mmCIF file of C-alpha atoms and ligand atoms in Angstrom:
data_model
loop_
_atom_site.group_PDB
_atom_site.id
_atom_site.type_symbol
_atom_site.label_atom_id
_atom_site.label_comp_id
_atom_site.label_asym_id
_atom_site.label_seq_id
_atom_site.Cartn_x
_atom_site.Cartn_y
_atom_site.Cartn_z
ATOM 1 C CA MET A 1 -17.088 -32.103 -70.940
ATOM 2 C CA ARG A 2 -17.737 -33.820 -74.306
ATOM 3 C CA THR A 3 -16.241 -32.313 -77.404
ATOM 4 C CA SER A 4 -18.205 -31.718 -80.462
ATOM 5 C CA ARG A 5 -17.893 -33.911 -83.609
ATOM 6 C CA THR A 6 -16.406 -30.943 -85.462
ATOM 7 C CA GLN A 7 -13.760 -30.575 -82.747
ATOM 8 C CA ARG A 8 -12.879 -34.243 -82.771
ATOM 9 C CA ALA A 9 -12.798 -34.209 -86.651
ATOM 10 C CA ALA A 10 -10.286 -31.253 -86.490
ATOM 11 C CA VAL A 11 -7.974 -32.964 -84.013
ATOM 12 C CA GLY A 12 -8.142 -36.090 -86.126
ATOM 13 C CA ALA A 13 -7.256 -34.273 -89.273
ATOM 14 C CA GLU A 14 -4.343 -32.581 -87.746
ATOM 15 C CA LEU A 15 -2.970 -36.022 -86.462
ATOM 16 C CA VAL A 16 -3.268 -37.503 -89.822
ATOM 17 C CA ARG A 17 -1.498 -34.384 -91.446
ATOM 18 C CA TYR A 18 1.324 -34.824 -88.862
ATOM 19 C CA GLY A 19 1.358 -38.584 -89.509
ATOM 20 C CA GLU A 20 1.748 -37.969 -93.242
ATOM 21 C CA GLU A 21 4.674 -35.633 -92.670
ATOM 22 C CA LEU A 22 6.355 -38.003 -90.292
ATOM 23 C CA ALA A 23 6.027 -40.883 -92.720
ATOM 24 C CA ALA A 24 7.346 -38.740 -95.536
ATOM 25 C CA ALA A 25 10.383 -37.725 -93.425
ATOM 26 C CA GLY A 26 11.030 -41.496 -92.477
ATOM 27 C CA ALA A 27 10.566 -40.580 -88.856
ATOM 28 C CA VAL A 28 10.826 -43.235 -86.217
ATOM 29 C CA GLN A 29 10.797 -42.312 -82.510
ATOM 30 C CA VAL A 30 13.885 -40.271 -81.890
ATOM 31 C CA GLY A 31 13.946 -38.239 -85.135
ATOM 32 C CA ASP A 32 14.816 -40.808 -87.950
ATOM 33 C CA ALA A 33 16.317 -43.199 -85.397
ATOM 34 C CA PHE A 34 15.155 -45.783 -82.935
ATOM 35 C CA THR A 35 17.813 -44.712 -80.398
ATOM 36 C CA ASP A 36 20.204 -41.813 -79.859
ATOM 37 C CA ASP A 37 23.192 -44.209 -80.118
ATOM 38 C CA PRO A 38 24.223 -44.488 -83.712
ATOM 39 C CA ALA A 39 25.760 -47.868 -83.381
ATOM 40 C CA ALA A 40 22.791 -49.337 -81.639
ATOM 41 C CA ASP A 41 20.398 -47.661 -84.128
ATOM 42 C CA ALA A 42 22.273 -49.151 -86.953
ATOM 43 C CA PHE A 43 22.123 -52.515 -85.367
ATOM 44 C CA VAL A 44 18.357 -52.489 -85.059
ATOM 45 C CA LYS A 45 17.935 -51.183 -88.601
ATOM 46 C CA ALA A 46 20.247 -53.761 -90.109
ATOM 47 C CA SER A 47 18.506 -56.934 -89.073
ATOM 48 C CA ALA A 48 14.881 -58.269 -88.642
ATOM 49 C CA GLU A 49 15.965 -60.509 -85.790
ATOM 50 C CA VAL A 50 17.321 -57.674 -83.814
ATOM 51 C CA PHE A 51 14.270 -55.618 -84.458
ATOM 52 C CA LEU A 52 12.058 -58.390 -83.156
ATOM 53 C CA ILE A 53 14.206 -58.664 -79.965
ATOM 54 C CA GLY A 54 14.142 -54.981 -79.761
ATOM 55 C CA ILE A 55 10.396 -54.948 -79.470
ATOM 56 C CA LEU A 56 10.697 -57.023 -76.298
ATOM 57 C CA PHE A 57 12.776 -54.297 -74.758
ATOM 58 C CA THR A 58 10.059 -51.606 -75.263
ATOM 59 C CA GLN A 59 8.370 -51.804 -71.932
ATOM 60 C CA GLY A 60 8.797 -49.728 -68.794
ATOM 61 C CA VAL A 61 11.966 -47.663 -69.875
ATOM 62 C CA PRO A 62 12.340 -44.797 -72.354
ATOM 63 C CA ALA A 63 12.347 -45.689 -75.985
ATOM 64 C CA GLU A 64 15.948 -44.761 -76.455
ATOM 65 C CA ARG A 65 17.202 -47.010 -73.862
ATOM 66 C CA ALA A 66 14.883 -49.882 -74.882
ATOM 67 C CA TRP A 67 16.136 -49.839 -78.509
ATOM 68 C CA ALA A 68 19.704 -49.709 -77.514
ATOM 69 C CA GLY A 69 19.189 -52.868 -75.512
ATOM 70 C CA PRO A 70 19.824 -55.315 -78.346
ATOM 71 C CA TYR A 71 23.256 -53.877 -79.353
ATOM 72 C CA GLN A 72 24.335 -53.462 -75.778
ATOM 73 C CA LEU A 73 23.379 -57.180 -75.226
ATOM 74 C CA SER A 74 25.498 -58.176 -78.312
ATOM 75 C CA VAL A 75 28.293 -56.184 -77.022
ATOM 76 C CA ARG A 76 28.365 -57.979 -73.583
ATOM 77 C CA LEU A 77 27.745 -61.306 -75.014
ATOM 78 C CA GLY A 78 30.134 -61.014 -77.974
ATOM 79 C CA HIS A 79 27.475 -62.334 -80.348
ATOM 80 C CA PHE A 80 23.848 -62.073 -81.364
ATOM 81 C CA ASP A 81 23.468 -65.711 -82.416
ATOM 82 C CA LEU A 82 19.861 -66.977 -82.083
ATOM 83 C CA THR A 83 20.984 -70.476 -81.304
ATOM 84 C CA ARG A 84 23.139 -69.217 -78.358
ATOM 85 C CA LEU A 85 20.376 -66.769 -77.310
ATOM 86 C CA SER A 86 17.933 -69.475 -76.983
ATOM 87 C CA ALA A 87 20.261 -72.134 -75.333
ATOM 88 C CA GLU A 88 22.447 -70.085 -73.162
ATOM 89 C CA ARG A 89 19.727 -68.589 -71.070
ATOM 90 C CA ASP A 90 21.967 -68.039 -67.891
ATOM 91 C CA SER A 91 24.480 -65.988 -70.048
ATOM 92 C CA VAL A 92 21.713 -63.849 -71.451
ATOM 93 C CA ALA A 93 20.287 -63.266 -67.898
ATOM 94 C CA ALA A 94 23.772 -62.199 -66.614
ATOM 95 C CA ALA A 95 24.293 -59.912 -69.500
ATOM 96 C CA ILE A 96 20.960 -58.194 -68.934
ATOM 97 C CA VAL A 97 21.519 -57.834 -65.171
ATOM 98 C CA GLY A 98 24.942 -56.291 -65.501
ATOM 99 C CA PRO A 99 25.808 -54.038 -63.699
ATOM 100 C CA PRO A 100 24.555 -51.745 -64.973
ATOM 101 C CA ALA A 101 21.343 -53.540 -65.886
ATOM 102 C CA LEU A 102 20.272 -53.127 -69.485
ATOM 103 C CA HIS A 103 16.671 -53.021 -68.503
ATOM 104 C CA ARG A 104 14.325 -52.480 -65.430
ATOM 105 C CA PHE A 105 12.869 -55.881 -65.908
ATOM 106 C CA VAL A 106 15.933 -58.155 -65.253
ATOM 107 C CA LYS A 107 13.987 -61.351 -64.991
ATOM 108 C CA THR A 108 11.380 -61.227 -67.659
ATOM 109 C CA ILE A 109 13.477 -59.568 -70.519
ATOM 110 C CA PRO A 110 16.095 -62.519 -70.701
ATOM 111 C CA ALA A 111 13.411 -65.072 -70.627
ATOM 112 C CA TRP A 112 11.552 -63.373 -73.318
ATOM 113 C CA ILE A 113 14.668 -63.131 -75.337
ATOM 114 C CA SER A 114 15.587 -66.725 -75.162
ATOM 115 C CA SER A 115 12.063 -67.808 -75.830
ATOM 116 C CA ALA A 116 11.781 -65.511 -78.879
ATOM 117 C CA ALA A 117 15.158 -66.833 -80.230
ATOM 118 C CA GLY A 118 13.928 -70.348 -79.953
ATOM 119 C CA ARG A 119 10.640 -69.542 -81.647
ATOM 120 C CA LEU A 120 12.473 -67.802 -84.450
ATOM 121 C CA LEU A 121 14.668 -70.799 -85.070
ATOM 122 C CA ALA A 122 11.756 -73.264 -84.776
ATOM 123 C CA GLU A 123 9.037 -71.554 -86.654
ATOM 124 C CA TYR A 124 10.793 -69.126 -88.960
ATOM 125 C CA ASP A 125 14.167 -70.754 -89.735
ATOM 126 C CA GLY A 126 15.891 -67.938 -87.805
ATOM 127 C CA ASP A 127 14.600 -65.347 -90.146
ATOM 128 C CA ALA A 128 12.205 -62.909 -88.500
ATOM 129 C CA SER A 129 11.216 -61.240 -91.819
ATOM 130 C CA ARG A 130 9.280 -64.415 -92.450
ATOM 131 C CA ILE A 131 6.845 -63.150 -89.785
ATOM 132 C CA TRP A 132 5.977 -60.236 -92.120
ATOM 133 C CA PRO A 133 6.424 -61.415 -95.715
ATOM 134 C CA GLU A 134 5.275 -59.265 -98.570
ATOM 135 C CA GLY A 135 1.553 -59.192 -98.873
ATOM 136 C CA ALA A 136 0.694 -60.614 -95.426
ATOM 137 C CA HIS A 137 -2.398 -59.107 -93.728
ATOM 138 C CA VAL A 138 -2.003 -56.761 -90.859
ATOM 139 C CA THR A 139 -4.174 -59.055 -88.719
ATOM 140 C CA GLU A 140 -2.089 -62.143 -89.553
ATOM 141 C CA VAL A 141 1.157 -60.457 -88.766
ATOM 142 C CA THR A 142 -0.283 -59.040 -85.407
ATOM 143 C CA GLU A 143 -1.393 -62.616 -84.472
ATOM 144 C CA ARG A 144 2.080 -64.100 -85.229
ATOM 145 C CA LEU A 145 3.698 -61.380 -83.101
ATOM 146 C CA LEU A 146 1.295 -61.912 -80.340
ATOM 147 C CA ALA A 147 2.469 -65.639 -80.119
ATOM 148 C CA PHE A 148 5.889 -64.298 -78.831
ATOM 149 C CA ASP A 149 6.235 -64.276 -75.075
ATOM 150 C CA GLY A 150 6.606 -60.547 -74.142
ATOM 151 C CA ILE A 151 4.628 -59.306 -77.040
ATOM 152 C CA GLY A 152 1.045 -58.101 -76.071
ATOM 153 C CA PRO A 153 -1.472 -56.184 -78.211
ATOM 154 C CA LYS A 154 0.379 -52.816 -77.474
ATOM 155 C CA LYS A 155 3.795 -54.035 -78.651
ATOM 156 C CA ALA A 156 2.355 -55.932 -81.545
ATOM 157 C CA THR A 157 0.265 -52.886 -82.783
ATOM 158 C CA MET A 158 3.506 -50.655 -82.464
ATOM 159 C CA ALA A 159 5.559 -53.335 -84.194
ATOM 160 C CA VAL A 160 3.261 -53.479 -87.170
ATOM 161 C CA GLU A 161 3.368 -49.712 -87.588
ATOM 162 C CA LEU A 162 7.204 -49.667 -87.399
ATOM 163 C CA LEU A 163 7.232 -52.553 -89.846
ATOM 164 C CA VAL A 164 5.230 -50.695 -92.378
ATOM 165 C CA ARG A 165 6.664 -47.214 -91.767
ATOM 166 C CA ASN A 166 10.257 -47.813 -91.237
ATOM 167 C CA ARG A 167 11.223 -51.376 -92.418
ATOM 168 C CA GLY A 168 9.281 -51.284 -95.731
ATOM 169 C CA ALA A 169 7.015 -54.182 -94.940
ATOM 170 C CA GLY A 170 4.556 -54.585 -97.592
ATOM 171 C CA LEU A 171 1.485 -55.590 -95.617
ATOM 172 C CA VAL A 172 -2.015 -55.334 -96.680
ATOM 173 C CA GLY A 173 -5.131 -54.527 -94.564
ATOM 174 C CA MET A 174 -3.736 -51.360 -93.067
ATOM 175 C CA GLU A 175 -7.366 -50.237 -92.406
ATOM 176 C CA CYS A 176 -7.196 -53.141 -89.767
ATOM 177 C CA GLY A 177 -4.229 -51.533 -88.011
ATOM 178 C CA SER A 178 -4.494 -49.178 -85.002
ATOM 179 C CA VAL A 179 -2.640 -47.151 -82.520
ATOM 180 C CA ALA A 180 -0.966 -48.778 -79.639
ATOM 181 C CA TYR A 181 -2.695 -48.490 -76.171
ATOM 182 C CA ASP A 182 0.176 -46.526 -74.837
ATOM 183 C CA VAL A 183 0.208 -44.081 -72.025
ATOM 184 C CA HIS A 184 1.347 -41.081 -74.200
ATOM 185 C CA ILE A 185 -1.325 -41.879 -76.913
ATOM 186 C CA ARG A 186 -4.056 -42.400 -74.213
ATOM 187 C CA ARG A 187 -3.309 -39.150 -72.625
ATOM 188 C CA VAL A 188 -3.409 -37.183 -75.897
ATOM 189 C CA PHE A 189 -6.702 -38.889 -77.062
ATOM 190 C CA LEU A 190 -8.237 -38.025 -73.649
ATOM 191 C CA ARG A 191 -7.118 -34.482 -73.492
ATOM 192 C CA ALA A 192 -7.831 -33.702 -77.227
ATOM 193 C CA GLY A 193 -11.330 -35.069 -76.713
ATOM 194 C CA LEU A 194 -10.967 -38.024 -79.046
ATOM 195 C CA VAL A 195 -12.042 -40.378 -76.299
ATOM 196 C CA ASP A 196 -14.041 -39.806 -73.051
ATOM 197 C CA VAL A 197 -13.333 -43.172 -71.608
ATOM 198 C CA ASP A 198 -9.856 -44.592 -71.469
ATOM 199 C CA THR A 199 -10.154 -48.155 -72.660
ATOM 200 C CA PRO A 200 -8.499 -50.172 -75.498
ATOM 201 C CA ALA A 201 -11.671 -50.398 -77.411
ATOM 202 C CA GLU A 202 -12.442 -46.734 -77.271
ATOM 203 C CA VAL A 203 -8.975 -45.691 -78.329
ATOM 204 C CA ARG A 204 -9.097 -48.122 -81.194
ATOM 205 C CA ARG A 205 -12.569 -46.810 -82.209
ATOM 206 C CA ALA A 206 -11.334 -43.146 -82.087
ATOM 207 C CA ALA A 207 -8.280 -43.925 -84.189
ATOM 208 C CA ALA A 208 -10.400 -45.513 -86.826
ATOM 209 C CA LEU A 209 -12.821 -42.647 -86.846
ATOM 210 C CA ALA A 210 -9.896 -40.228 -87.223
ATOM 211 C CA CYS A 211 -8.171 -42.152 -90.080
ATOM 212 C CA PRO A 212 -10.365 -44.947 -91.447
ATOM 213 C CA ASN A 213 -8.095 -46.115 -94.219
ATOM 214 C CA GLU A 214 -5.001 -46.457 -91.874
ATOM 215 C CA PRO A 215 -5.743 -45.833 -88.272
ATOM 216 C CA GLY A 216 -2.061 -46.607 -87.510
ATOM 217 C CA LEU A 217 -0.872 -43.526 -89.319
ATOM 218 C CA ILE A 218 -1.713 -41.512 -86.204
ATOM 219 C CA ASP A 219 0.087 -43.774 -83.770
ATOM 220 C CA LEU A 220 3.491 -41.934 -84.094
ATOM 221 C CA PRO A 221 2.140 -38.372 -84.097
ATOM 222 C CA ALA A 222 -0.091 -38.954 -80.984
ATOM 223 C CA TRP A 223 2.786 -40.742 -79.269
ATOM 224 C CA LEU A 224 5.274 -37.870 -80.111
ATOM 225 C CA ILE A 225 2.808 -35.227 -78.976
ATOM 226 C CA GLY A 226 2.184 -36.990 -75.770
ATOM 227 C CA ARG A 227 5.894 -37.251 -74.999
ATOM 228 C CA GLU A 228 7.071 -33.900 -76.278
ATOM 229 C CA SER A 229 4.148 -31.646 -75.340
ATOM 230 C CA CYS A 230 1.359 -33.195 -73.531
ATOM 231 C CA HIS A 231 3.301 -33.989 -70.364
ATOM 232 C CA PRO A 232 1.360 -35.479 -67.391
ATOM 233 C CA ARG A 233 1.751 -32.579 -65.002
ATOM 234 C CA VAL A 234 2.367 -29.451 -67.164
ATOM 235 C CA PRO A 235 1.293 -29.839 -70.693
ATOM 236 C CA ALA A 236 2.995 -27.494 -73.165
ATOM 237 C CA CYS A 237 -0.135 -26.577 -75.046
ATOM 238 C CA GLU A 238 1.152 -23.402 -76.691
ATOM 239 C CA SER A 239 4.047 -25.234 -78.480
ATOM 240 C CA CYS A 240 1.987 -28.406 -79.134
ATOM 241 C CA ARG A 241 1.135 -29.470 -82.699
ATOM 242 C CA LEU A 242 -2.428 -29.569 -81.734
ATOM 243 C CA SER A 243 -2.559 -26.221 -79.994
ATOM 244 C CA GLY A 244 -4.866 -24.829 -82.683
ATOM 245 C CA CYS A 245 -7.567 -27.499 -82.520
ATOM 246 C CA CYS A 246 -7.365 -29.239 -79.248
ATOM 247 C CA PRO A 247 -9.936 -28.552 -76.524
ATOM 248 C CA ARG A 248 -7.115 -28.751 -73.974
ATOM 249 C CA LEU A 249 -8.965 -30.960 -71.367
ATOM 250 C CA THR A 250 -5.743 -30.922 -69.321
ATOM 251 C CA GLY A 251 -7.495 -32.002 -66.250
ATOM 252 C CA ARG A 252 -7.806 -35.429 -67.666
ATOM 253 C CA SER A 253 -5.139 -37.963 -66.977
ATOM 254 C CA VAL A 254 -4.482 -41.556 -67.586
ATOM 255 C CA ALA A 255 -5.625 -43.554 -64.575
ATOM 256 C CA GLY A 256 -3.048 -45.508 -62.498
ATOM 257 C CA VAL A 257 0.079 -44.054 -64.259
ATOM 258 C CA GLY A 258 2.582 -41.832 -62.512
ATOM 259 C CA VAL A 259 4.736 -39.327 -64.205
ATOM 260 C CA ARG A 260 7.718 -41.323 -64.755
ATOM 261 C CA ARG A 261 8.529 -41.207 -68.507
ATOM 262 C CA PRO A 262 7.356 -44.539 -69.926
ATOM 263 C CA THR A 263 8.502 -46.376 -73.040
ATOM 264 C CA ARG A 264 7.364 -47.592 -76.270
HETATM 265 S S1 SF4 B 301 -0.390 -30.510 -74.872
HETATM 266 FE FE1 SF4 B 301 -2.185 -29.243 -74.761
HETATM 267 S S2 SF4 B 301 -2.806 -28.839 -76.966
HETATM 268 FE FE2 SF4 B 301 -1.407 -30.679 -76.926
HETATM 269 S S3 SF4 B 301 -2.712 -32.499 -76.952
HETATM 270 FE FE3 SF4 B 301 -2.131 -31.990 -74.734
HETATM 271 S S4 SF4 B 301 -3.843 -30.721 -73.993
HETATM 272 FE FE4 SF4 B 301 -3.905 -30.664 -76.253
#
């Protein structure tokens, strides 16, 4: 079933409204925090380098666990020194493995961390904020992020949105931003009729249609709706923010993804 242009416009408008409310409230992903551990949250917020390394953790585990990773790593290592993170690869790997493991991907995450630390030192003088200087274009920053091992288009898009929304990065070209091709967002876009085909290009196109000036504005609202209401098996339509405008195409699901709660 295809939704009408009017229905899609209504859904898009509601996502934009929700996005504006979240932006005004300084929302991140867990209320106004990255993670539910206050010490770990403060650690991420205090340092551009920690934020960058935190992005690497946002894969295959819930967001709260992912963003707590850098702090837990620093506690186990007793430091968060980029030179040592780059050079002491075995120590980083052992700290990630635990037990308990700090992440599902105990082989790739340590390698990405050491690689990122080395790149930060070699190309940005150890200062991650130089990746996103004031006035940099969204496309340029995205490309710089994509150069890091472990950061693909989904993480780069999410990172740009977080940088602007939560780290005060003064980027230009927000019309070139988008939503991350994330499982929660894809499910909401499918069921709310914003897309009929689940591809990165279609999701990007739908976000740009819904919010031409800043497509990324609807990233967080769609992600939150997907995580909190539009559950894979039993969506909570009645309590959903989109309940008044969504066509509720609940028979649609994201192909190839189980019901385990994914990250971002
Ligand atoms: S939970 Fe229901 S109303 Fe909300 S986006 Fe999903 S299908 Fe639509």
